Amino acid sequence: MSYRADPRLMSELKKYGAVNVESCFNCGNCTAVCPLSTEEDSFPRRMIRYAQIGMREKLLSSKELWLCYYCGECTATCPRQADPGEFMAAARRYAIAQYDRLGLARRLYTSAGFNALFLIVLTAALGVFLYSFHGPMATDALQLFQFMPSEVIHNLGVIAGILIAGTVLAGMINMIVRVGNEIKFVKGAPLNWLGAFWETIGEVLVKRRYRQDCEIDAIDQPWYYQKWFVHASILWGFLGLFTATALDYLLELLGIKPTGAWVPPWYPVRLLGTLAGILLMYGATVVIVRRLRQADEAAAHSTPSDWVFLALLWLGGMTGFALEVSIYLPQPGAWSYWMLLAHLVVVGELLVLLPFSKFAHAVYRIVALYVYALKPLPEQVAVAGTAE
Ligand code: SF4
Ligand code: SF4
């Protein structure tokens, strides 16, 4: 396959945060120190080279972009301060913007003003829309779903879910087609479809490579403060909250428990939601503090879209906890109803931004890891070669 060089690629990437990479002189030190780079899937130097010579399509079809966890080890040891770790992060933002056909990701990643305006308009639109369905605020007992009917929330969630899934799927297909064109699978070598699936699930859920191979922060750090655990906390928290919400809805459909019915704090679905919320809040808080303190190479650069995502995660968790506390107060006030409205607005914003935020990174990473895991083992390739 032939590629046309795009001389504007480097200046494009700068808009996404790769501001120092021009000083790279291709020594390869970053690839040598990267704990996740292998002989076959080699990065970040190769990706930087693609950018330097304008190989846009090669960059966009590189699954290696998504194998990097931004541990910052390459940045810490680069002799030219070219910040290869941040280059990889910027290239991922650029790739998401290219996969997104709506053009929204590009605006959100490259303009702080657009980010702010989009958020203000979205907050106002969601707030007014939801409030237009509001019922009375009962004062004798807390009746959250009398104030905001659960059918409205469910129906809105389903519509948003379909639109978001469609947007993410379109981006994923765009990525898979590009990556698929690049991968040279050996004819006849068996692909491990199921094994790759389990390997990917294991990697995503327990961060095996991140935990075992990226040791830059494992020294002097307790396990609960290491990056893999902090990232996993956010993911586990999000998945736990999603599961608790889905189970709550299922219980209503089965006639076991209506949405909003009072249950004790140890009721299984409530307990799952509480534990997941604690994990999410823990992860989001640690990441925010690290970024504020610019604690390491990976936390030194934060784009407006990073801050928006983290702030929404944190606010979503906080308003959720405040709501939970209000349920168990003997005398809840009108603030509980406003807290519900605020919580729904923040969750709605997170959902709308999902295809363009760090959640999108997670989705693309899963696809890349799956393709990576599909690769036949060398001995299988050898057998296939002999058979031919
Ligand atoms: S980014 Fe730094 S370490 Fe990597 S090849 Fe360039 S100069 Fe060398
Ligand atoms: S940030 Fe870490 S994982 Fe990513 S390329 Fe650099 S050393 Fe490798």
Short mmCIF file of C-alpha atoms and ligand atoms in Angstrom, two decimals:
data_model
loop_
_atom_site.label_atom_id
_atom_site.label_comp_id
_atom_site.label_asym_id
_atom_site.label_seq_id
_atom_site.Cartn_x
_atom_site.Cartn_y
_atom_site.Cartn_z
CA MET A 1 0.00 0.00 0.00
CA SER A 2 1.38 3.44 -0.89
CA TYR A 3 0.92 6.50 1.29
CA ARG A 4 0.98 10.19 0.45
CA ALA A 5 3.01 12.35 2.81
CA ASP A 6 1.07 15.16 4.46
CA PRO A 7 3.41 18.07 5.31
CA ARG A 8 0.78 19.61 7.62
CA LEU A 9 0.67 16.60 9.94
CA MET A 10 3.19 17.89 12.49
CA SER A 11 1.52 21.31 12.81
CA GLU A 12 -1.86 19.55 13.14
CA LEU A 13 -0.53 17.38 15.95
CA LYS A 14 0.78 20.44 17.77
CA LYS A 15 -2.81 21.68 18.13
CA TYR A 16 -3.55 18.45 20.01
CA GLY A 17 -0.64 18.90 22.43
CA ALA A 18 2.48 17.47 20.72
CA VAL A 19 4.37 20.74 21.10
CA ASN A 20 7.91 19.54 21.85
CA VAL A 21 8.27 16.58 19.55
CA GLU A 22 10.01 18.55 16.77
CA SER A 23 13.20 18.45 18.82
CA CYS A 24 13.33 14.64 18.55
CA PHE A 25 16.46 13.44 16.73
CA ASN A 26 15.35 9.83 16.52
CA CYS A 27 17.86 8.29 18.91
CA GLY A 28 15.39 5.55 19.85
CA ASN A 29 16.00 5.81 23.58
CA CYS A 30 12.26 6.17 24.23
CA THR A 31 11.50 2.88 22.48
CA ALA A 32 14.31 1.16 24.34
CA VAL A 33 13.00 2.22 27.76
CA CYS A 34 9.29 1.78 27.01
CA PRO A 35 8.22 -1.26 29.06
CA LEU A 36 5.35 -2.05 26.68
CA SER A 37 7.17 -1.73 23.37
CA THR A 38 8.17 -4.98 21.66
CA GLU A 39 10.27 -5.73 18.61
CA GLU A 40 7.19 -6.13 16.47
CA ASP A 41 4.95 -3.51 18.08
CA SER A 42 7.54 -0.85 18.50
CA PHE A 43 6.77 2.64 19.84
CA PRO A 44 6.92 5.59 20.47
CA ARG A 45 9.87 6.43 18.16
CA ARG A 46 8.23 4.84 15.13
CA MET A 47 5.06 6.89 15.69
CA ILE A 48 7.12 10.06 16.02
CA ARG A 49 8.87 9.22 12.77
CA TYR A 50 5.51 8.86 11.01
CA ALA A 51 4.58 12.33 12.24
CA GLN A 52 7.90 13.84 11.19
CA ILE A 53 7.64 12.56 7.63
CA GLY A 54 3.90 13.26 7.34
CA MET A 55 2.68 9.64 7.23
CA ARG A 56 -0.80 10.49 8.41
CA GLU A 57 -2.48 7.22 7.41
CA LYS A 58 0.30 5.12 8.93
CA LEU A 59 -0.14 6.99 12.20
CA LEU A 60 -3.92 6.60 12.20
CA SER A 61 -3.74 2.90 11.45
CA SER A 62 -1.19 2.15 14.17
CA LYS A 63 -2.57 -0.01 16.91
CA GLU A 64 0.60 0.83 18.86
CA LEU A 65 -0.88 4.25 19.64
CA TRP A 66 -3.36 2.46 21.90
CA LEU A 67 -0.89 0.12 23.54
CA CYS A 68 0.73 3.05 25.39
CA TYR A 69 -0.59 3.77 28.89
CA TYR A 70 1.21 7.11 29.26
CA CYS A 71 3.39 6.00 32.16
CA GLY A 72 5.83 8.81 31.26
CA GLU A 73 8.97 6.65 31.41
CA CYS A 74 10.03 7.64 27.86
CA THR A 75 9.52 11.35 28.59
CA ALA A 76 11.63 11.13 31.75
CA THR A 77 14.59 9.72 29.82
CA CYS A 78 14.40 11.59 26.48
CA PRO A 79 17.73 13.41 25.96
CA ARG A 80 16.02 16.14 23.87
CA GLN A 81 13.00 16.85 26.12
CA ALA A 82 10.82 15.98 23.13
CA ASP A 83 8.15 14.59 25.50
CA PRO A 84 7.36 11.37 23.60
CA GLY A 85 4.74 10.33 26.19
CA GLU A 86 2.75 13.49 25.57
CA PHE A 87 3.23 13.00 21.83
CA MET A 88 1.54 9.60 22.10
CA ALA A 89 -1.35 11.15 24.09
CA ALA A 90 -1.70 13.96 21.53
CA ALA A 91 -1.62 11.46 18.66
CA ARG A 92 -4.44 9.50 20.32
CA ARG A 93 -6.52 12.68 20.60
CA TYR A 94 -5.76 13.41 16.96
CA ALA A 95 -6.77 9.86 15.97
CA ILE A 96 -10.09 10.09 17.84
CA ALA A 97 -10.79 13.40 16.11
CA GLN A 98 -10.08 11.77 12.74
CA TYR A 99 -12.25 8.73 13.47
CA ASP A 100 -15.13 11.00 14.61
CA ARG A 101 -17.24 11.94 11.60
CA LEU A 102 -19.19 14.65 13.46
CA GLY A 103 -16.11 16.86 13.86
CA LEU A 104 -17.00 17.51 17.50
CA ALA A 105 -13.94 15.75 18.94
CA ARG A 106 -11.62 18.03 16.92
CA ARG A 107 -13.30 21.18 18.28
CA LEU A 108 -13.34 19.87 21.85
CA TYR A 109 -9.66 18.84 21.77
CA THR A 110 -8.28 21.96 20.12
CA SER A 111 -10.30 24.86 21.53
CA ALA A 112 -10.68 25.75 25.21
CA GLY A 113 -13.28 28.37 24.25
CA PHE A 114 -15.40 25.85 22.36
CA ASN A 115 -15.13 23.46 25.30
CA ALA A 116 -16.45 26.09 27.70
CA LEU A 117 -19.23 27.23 25.36
CA PHE A 118 -20.31 23.66 24.58
CA LEU A 119 -20.47 22.83 28.27
CA ILE A 120 -22.50 25.93 29.14
CA VAL A 121 -25.01 25.31 26.33
CA LEU A 122 -25.25 21.60 27.17
CA THR A 123 -25.79 22.31 30.89
CA ALA A 124 -28.52 24.84 30.16
CA ALA A 125 -30.23 22.62 27.56
CA LEU A 126 -30.23 19.52 29.76
CA GLY A 127 -31.29 21.49 32.84
CA VAL A 128 -34.23 23.21 31.11
CA PHE A 129 -35.28 20.02 29.32
CA LEU A 130 -35.32 17.90 32.48
CA TYR A 131 -36.93 20.61 34.59
CA SER A 132 -39.78 20.88 32.09
CA PHE A 133 -40.90 17.40 33.26
CA HIS A 134 -40.74 18.15 36.98
CA GLY A 135 -43.50 17.29 39.42
CA PRO A 136 -44.15 18.54 42.97
CA MET A 137 -41.46 18.64 45.67
CA ALA A 138 -43.05 16.69 48.50
CA THR A 139 -41.95 18.02 51.90
CA ASP A 140 -43.35 15.39 54.31
CA ALA A 141 -41.20 12.60 52.79
CA LEU A 142 -38.59 12.52 50.05
CA GLN A 143 -40.28 11.61 46.74
CA LEU A 144 -37.45 12.01 44.24
CA PHE A 145 -39.18 10.22 41.41
CA GLN A 146 -42.39 12.12 41.93
CA PHE A 147 -40.34 15.25 41.30
CA MET A 148 -38.54 13.71 38.30
CA PRO A 149 -40.53 10.76 36.84
CA SER A 150 -38.38 7.66 36.44
CA GLU A 151 -39.89 6.99 32.96
CA VAL A 152 -38.46 10.31 31.75
CA ILE A 153 -35.01 9.36 33.05
CA HIS A 154 -35.17 5.83 31.62
CA ASN A 155 -36.45 6.92 28.21
CA LEU A 156 -33.89 9.69 27.96
CA GLY A 157 -31.15 7.24 28.98
CA VAL A 158 -32.21 4.73 26.31
CA ILE A 159 -32.31 7.39 23.54
CA ALA A 160 -28.94 8.82 24.61
CA GLY A 161 -27.49 5.29 24.84
CA ILE A 162 -28.53 4.45 21.26
CA LEU A 163 -27.13 7.71 19.85
CA ILE A 164 -23.88 7.34 21.77
CA ALA A 165 -23.45 3.68 20.82
CA GLY A 166 -23.99 4.63 17.16
CA THR A 167 -21.35 7.39 17.34
CA VAL A 168 -18.81 5.17 19.11
CA LEU A 169 -19.47 2.29 16.72
CA ALA A 170 -18.94 4.51 13.66
CA GLY A 171 -15.59 5.65 15.08
CA MET A 172 -14.63 2.09 15.96
CA ILE A 173 -15.40 0.82 12.46
CA ASN A 174 -13.33 3.66 11.04
CA MET A 175 -10.43 2.61 13.26
CA ILE A 176 -10.78 -1.14 12.66
CA VAL A 177 -10.78 -0.69 8.87
CA ARG A 178 -7.59 1.37 9.06
CA VAL A 179 -5.80 -0.91 11.52
CA GLY A 180 -7.01 -4.01 9.65
CA ASN A 181 -5.46 -2.74 6.39
CA GLU A 182 -2.12 -2.44 8.14
CA ILE A 183 -1.92 -5.74 9.95
CA LYS A 184 -0.01 -8.42 8.13
CA PHE A 185 -1.54 -11.65 9.37
CA VAL A 186 0.18 -14.73 7.99
CA LYS A 187 -2.06 -16.70 5.67
CA GLY A 188 -3.02 -20.01 7.24
CA ALA A 189 -1.85 -19.11 10.75
CA PRO A 190 -4.77 -19.70 13.14
CA LEU A 191 -6.19 -16.66 14.93
CA ASN A 192 -7.03 -17.08 18.56
CA TRP A 193 -10.41 -15.33 18.58
CA LEU A 194 -11.60 -16.60 21.96
CA GLY A 195 -8.20 -16.48 23.64
CA ALA A 196 -7.76 -12.90 22.45
CA PHE A 197 -11.13 -12.04 23.92
CA TRP A 198 -10.22 -13.38 27.35
CA GLU A 199 -6.78 -11.80 27.22
CA THR A 200 -8.32 -8.43 26.37
CA ILE A 201 -10.93 -8.67 29.12
CA GLY A 202 -8.18 -9.55 31.61
CA GLU A 203 -6.04 -6.68 30.43
CA VAL A 204 -8.90 -4.18 30.56
CA LEU A 205 -10.29 -5.23 33.92
CA VAL A 206 -7.10 -5.88 35.89
CA LYS A 207 -4.61 -3.88 33.79
CA ARG A 208 -2.17 -6.78 33.56
CA ARG A 209 0.42 -5.12 31.30
CA TYR A 210 0.09 -1.77 33.05
CA ARG A 211 0.43 -3.39 36.48
CA GLN A 212 3.26 -5.78 35.74
CA ASP A 213 5.33 -3.96 33.13
CA CYS A 214 5.02 -0.22 33.83
CA GLU A 215 7.09 0.07 36.96
CA ILE A 216 7.90 3.76 36.88
CA ASP A 217 5.56 4.55 39.75
CA ALA A 218 5.72 1.17 41.50
CA ILE A 219 8.84 2.26 43.36
CA ASP A 220 8.04 3.95 46.71
CA GLN A 221 4.30 3.99 45.99
CA PRO A 222 1.71 1.94 47.88
CA TRP A 223 -0.42 -0.22 45.54
CA TYR A 224 -3.50 1.95 46.02
CA TYR A 225 -1.62 4.99 44.74
CA GLN A 226 -0.04 3.34 41.71
CA LYS A 227 -1.36 4.52 38.39
CA TRP A 228 -2.77 1.19 37.25
CA PHE A 229 -4.93 0.98 40.39
CA VAL A 230 -6.11 4.59 40.17
CA HIS A 231 -7.12 4.09 36.52
CA ALA A 232 -8.73 0.76 37.33
CA SER A 233 -10.70 2.42 40.19
CA ILE A 234 -12.32 4.82 37.75
CA LEU A 235 -13.15 2.01 35.34
CA TRP A 236 -14.45 -0.36 38.05
CA GLY A 237 -16.45 2.50 39.58
CA PHE A 238 -18.02 3.38 36.26
CA LEU A 239 -18.84 -0.25 35.42
CA GLY A 240 -20.21 -0.81 38.94
CA LEU A 241 -22.50 2.22 38.74
CA PHE A 242 -23.68 1.20 35.28
CA THR A 243 -24.43 -2.33 36.55
CA ALA A 244 -26.23 -1.03 39.66
CA THR A 245 -28.41 1.29 37.52
CA ALA A 246 -29.23 -1.52 35.08
CA LEU A 247 -30.06 -3.94 37.92
CA ASP A 248 -32.26 -1.33 39.59
CA TYR A 249 -34.23 -0.98 36.37
CA LEU A 250 -34.41 -4.78 36.00
CA LEU A 251 -35.82 -5.11 39.52
CA GLU A 252 -38.54 -2.65 38.59
CA LEU A 253 -39.34 -4.51 35.36
CA LEU A 254 -39.59 -7.77 37.32
CA GLY A 255 -41.90 -6.10 39.85
CA ILE A 256 -39.45 -6.73 42.73
CA LYS A 257 -38.64 -3.14 43.63
CA PRO A 258 -40.01 0.08 42.12
CA THR A 259 -37.36 2.66 41.23
CA GLY A 260 -36.91 5.04 44.13
CA ALA A 261 -38.41 2.73 46.75
CA TRP A 262 -36.64 3.08 50.11
CA VAL A 263 -34.14 0.28 50.78
CA PRO A 264 -31.55 -0.03 53.57
CA PRO A 265 -27.91 0.89 52.74
CA TRP A 266 -26.91 -2.82 52.72
CA TYR A 267 -29.50 -3.77 50.05
CA PRO A 268 -27.26 -5.49 47.41
CA VAL A 269 -27.92 -3.12 44.50
CA ARG A 270 -27.58 -0.06 46.73
CA LEU A 271 -24.39 -1.45 48.25
CA LEU A 272 -22.93 -2.11 44.79
CA GLY A 273 -23.74 1.47 43.78
CA THR A 274 -22.17 2.88 46.95
CA LEU A 275 -18.94 0.88 46.60
CA ALA A 276 -18.68 1.72 42.90
CA GLY A 277 -19.25 5.41 43.68
CA ILE A 278 -16.46 5.33 46.30
CA LEU A 279 -14.04 3.78 43.78
CA LEU A 280 -14.96 6.31 41.10
CA MET A 281 -14.57 9.25 43.48
CA TYR A 282 -11.27 7.90 44.78
CA GLY A 283 -9.81 7.48 41.28
CA ALA A 284 -11.07 10.84 40.00
CA THR A 285 -9.82 12.68 43.11
CA VAL A 286 -6.32 11.18 42.93
CA VAL A 287 -6.02 12.00 39.21
CA ILE A 288 -7.22 15.59 39.80
CA VAL A 289 -4.76 16.11 42.68
CA ARG A 290 -1.90 14.65 40.62
CA ARG A 291 -2.69 16.92 37.70
CA LEU A 292 -3.02 19.99 39.93
CA ARG A 293 0.36 19.20 41.51
CA GLN A 294 1.81 18.12 38.14
CA ALA A 295 3.14 15.19 40.13
CA ASP A 296 4.93 13.43 37.24
CA GLU A 297 5.53 13.58 33.50
CA ALA A 298 2.15 12.12 32.66
CA ALA A 299 0.32 14.60 34.93
CA ALA A 300 2.25 17.65 33.76
CA HIS A 301 0.06 18.35 30.71
CA SER A 302 -3.71 18.62 30.95
CA THR A 303 -5.91 19.74 28.10
CA PRO A 304 -9.24 21.54 28.68
CA SER A 305 -11.02 18.33 27.62
CA ASP A 306 -9.11 16.42 30.36
CA TRP A 307 -10.28 18.90 32.99
CA VAL A 308 -13.88 18.88 31.77
CA PHE A 309 -13.97 15.08 31.90
CA LEU A 310 -12.41 14.87 35.36
CA ALA A 311 -14.59 17.65 36.76
CA LEU A 312 -17.74 15.98 35.45
CA LEU A 313 -16.69 12.60 36.86
CA TRP A 314 -16.03 14.14 40.24
CA LEU A 315 -19.25 16.18 40.26
CA GLY A 316 -21.25 13.14 39.14
CA GLY A 317 -19.87 11.14 42.08
CA MET A 318 -20.33 13.98 44.56
CA THR A 319 -23.93 14.76 43.64
CA GLY A 320 -24.67 11.00 43.69
CA PHE A 321 -23.33 10.68 47.24
CA ALA A 322 -25.19 13.78 48.40
CA LEU A 323 -28.39 12.28 47.04
CA GLU A 324 -27.75 9.00 48.82
CA VAL A 325 -27.15 10.80 52.11
CA SER A 326 -30.37 12.79 51.70
CA ILE A 327 -32.36 9.54 51.33
CA TYR A 328 -31.33 8.46 54.84
CA LEU A 329 -31.77 11.83 56.54
CA PRO A 330 -34.75 12.02 58.92
CA GLN A 331 -35.75 15.44 57.56
CA PRO A 332 -34.62 15.91 53.94
CA GLY A 333 -34.82 19.40 52.51
CA ALA A 334 -35.75 20.82 49.11
CA TRP A 335 -32.04 20.75 48.22
CA SER A 336 -32.36 16.99 47.61
CA TYR A 337 -34.60 17.65 44.61
CA TRP A 338 -32.19 20.19 43.18
CA MET A 339 -29.36 17.73 43.82
CA LEU A 340 -31.20 15.11 41.76
CA LEU A 341 -31.57 17.59 38.91
CA ALA A 342 -27.88 18.54 39.11
CA HIS A 343 -26.88 14.86 39.21
CA LEU A 344 -28.95 14.05 36.12
CA VAL A 345 -27.50 17.02 34.22
CA VAL A 346 -23.90 16.00 35.04
CA VAL A 347 -24.52 12.34 34.14
CA GLY A 348 -26.19 13.50 30.90
CA GLU A 349 -23.13 15.62 30.05
CA LEU A 350 -20.80 12.69 30.71
CA LEU A 351 -22.91 10.53 28.39
CA VAL A 352 -22.98 13.13 25.61
CA LEU A 353 -19.21 13.58 25.83
CA LEU A 354 -18.52 9.84 26.09
CA PRO A 355 -17.60 9.30 22.39
CA PHE A 356 -15.11 12.18 22.55
CA SER A 357 -13.63 11.88 26.04
CA LYS A 358 -11.26 9.53 27.88
CA PHE A 359 -14.01 6.95 27.73
CA ALA A 360 -13.50 6.90 23.96
CA HIS A 361 -9.78 6.26 24.58
CA ALA A 362 -10.79 3.25 26.67
CA VAL A 363 -13.02 1.88 23.89
CA TYR A 364 -10.36 2.28 21.18
CA ARG A 365 -7.76 0.78 23.50
CA ILE A 366 -9.92 -2.34 23.94
CA VAL A 367 -10.16 -2.78 20.16
CA ALA A 368 -6.39 -2.32 19.74
CA LEU A 369 -5.65 -4.78 22.55
CA TYR A 370 -7.96 -7.33 20.98
CA VAL A 371 -6.26 -7.02 17.59
CA TYR A 372 -2.89 -7.21 19.36
CA ALA A 373 -3.95 -10.38 21.17
CA LEU A 374 -5.28 -11.95 17.95
CA LYS A 375 -1.80 -12.10 16.55
CA PRO A 376 -0.72 -15.74 16.10
CA LEU A 377 2.18 -17.04 18.18
CA PRO A 378 5.56 -17.32 16.35
CA GLU A 379 5.44 -21.14 16.48
CA GLN A 380 1.98 -21.10 14.85
CA VAL A 381 3.29 -18.79 12.12
CA ALA A 382 6.22 -21.18 11.57
CA VAL A 383 3.87 -24.15 11.24
CA ALA A 384 1.66 -22.21 8.80
CA GLY A 385 4.74 -21.26 6.77
CA THR A 386 5.87 -24.91 6.59
CA ALA A 387 2.41 -26.03 5.53
CA GLU A 388 2.50 -23.63 2.60
S1 SF4 B 1 11.63 11.29 21.51
FE1 SF4 B 1 13.57 11.62 22.60
S2 SF4 B 1 14.21 9.56 23.19
FE2 SF4 B 1 12.67 9.30 21.60
S3 SF4 B 1 13.79 9.15 19.69
FE3 SF4 B 1 13.25 11.30 19.97
S4 SF4 B 1 15.01 12.23 20.98
FE4 SF4 B 1 15.21 10.01 21.22
S1 SF4 B 2 4.40 6.78 28.02
FE1 SF4 B 2 5.11 4.79 28.84
S2 SF4 B 2 3.92 3.26 27.70
FE2 SF4 B 2 3.75 5.20 26.57
S3 SF4 B 2 5.36 5.15 25.05
FE3 SF4 B 2 6.21 6.19 26.84
S4 SF4 B 2 7.20 4.60 28.05
FE4 SF4 B 2 5.85 3.57 26.59
#
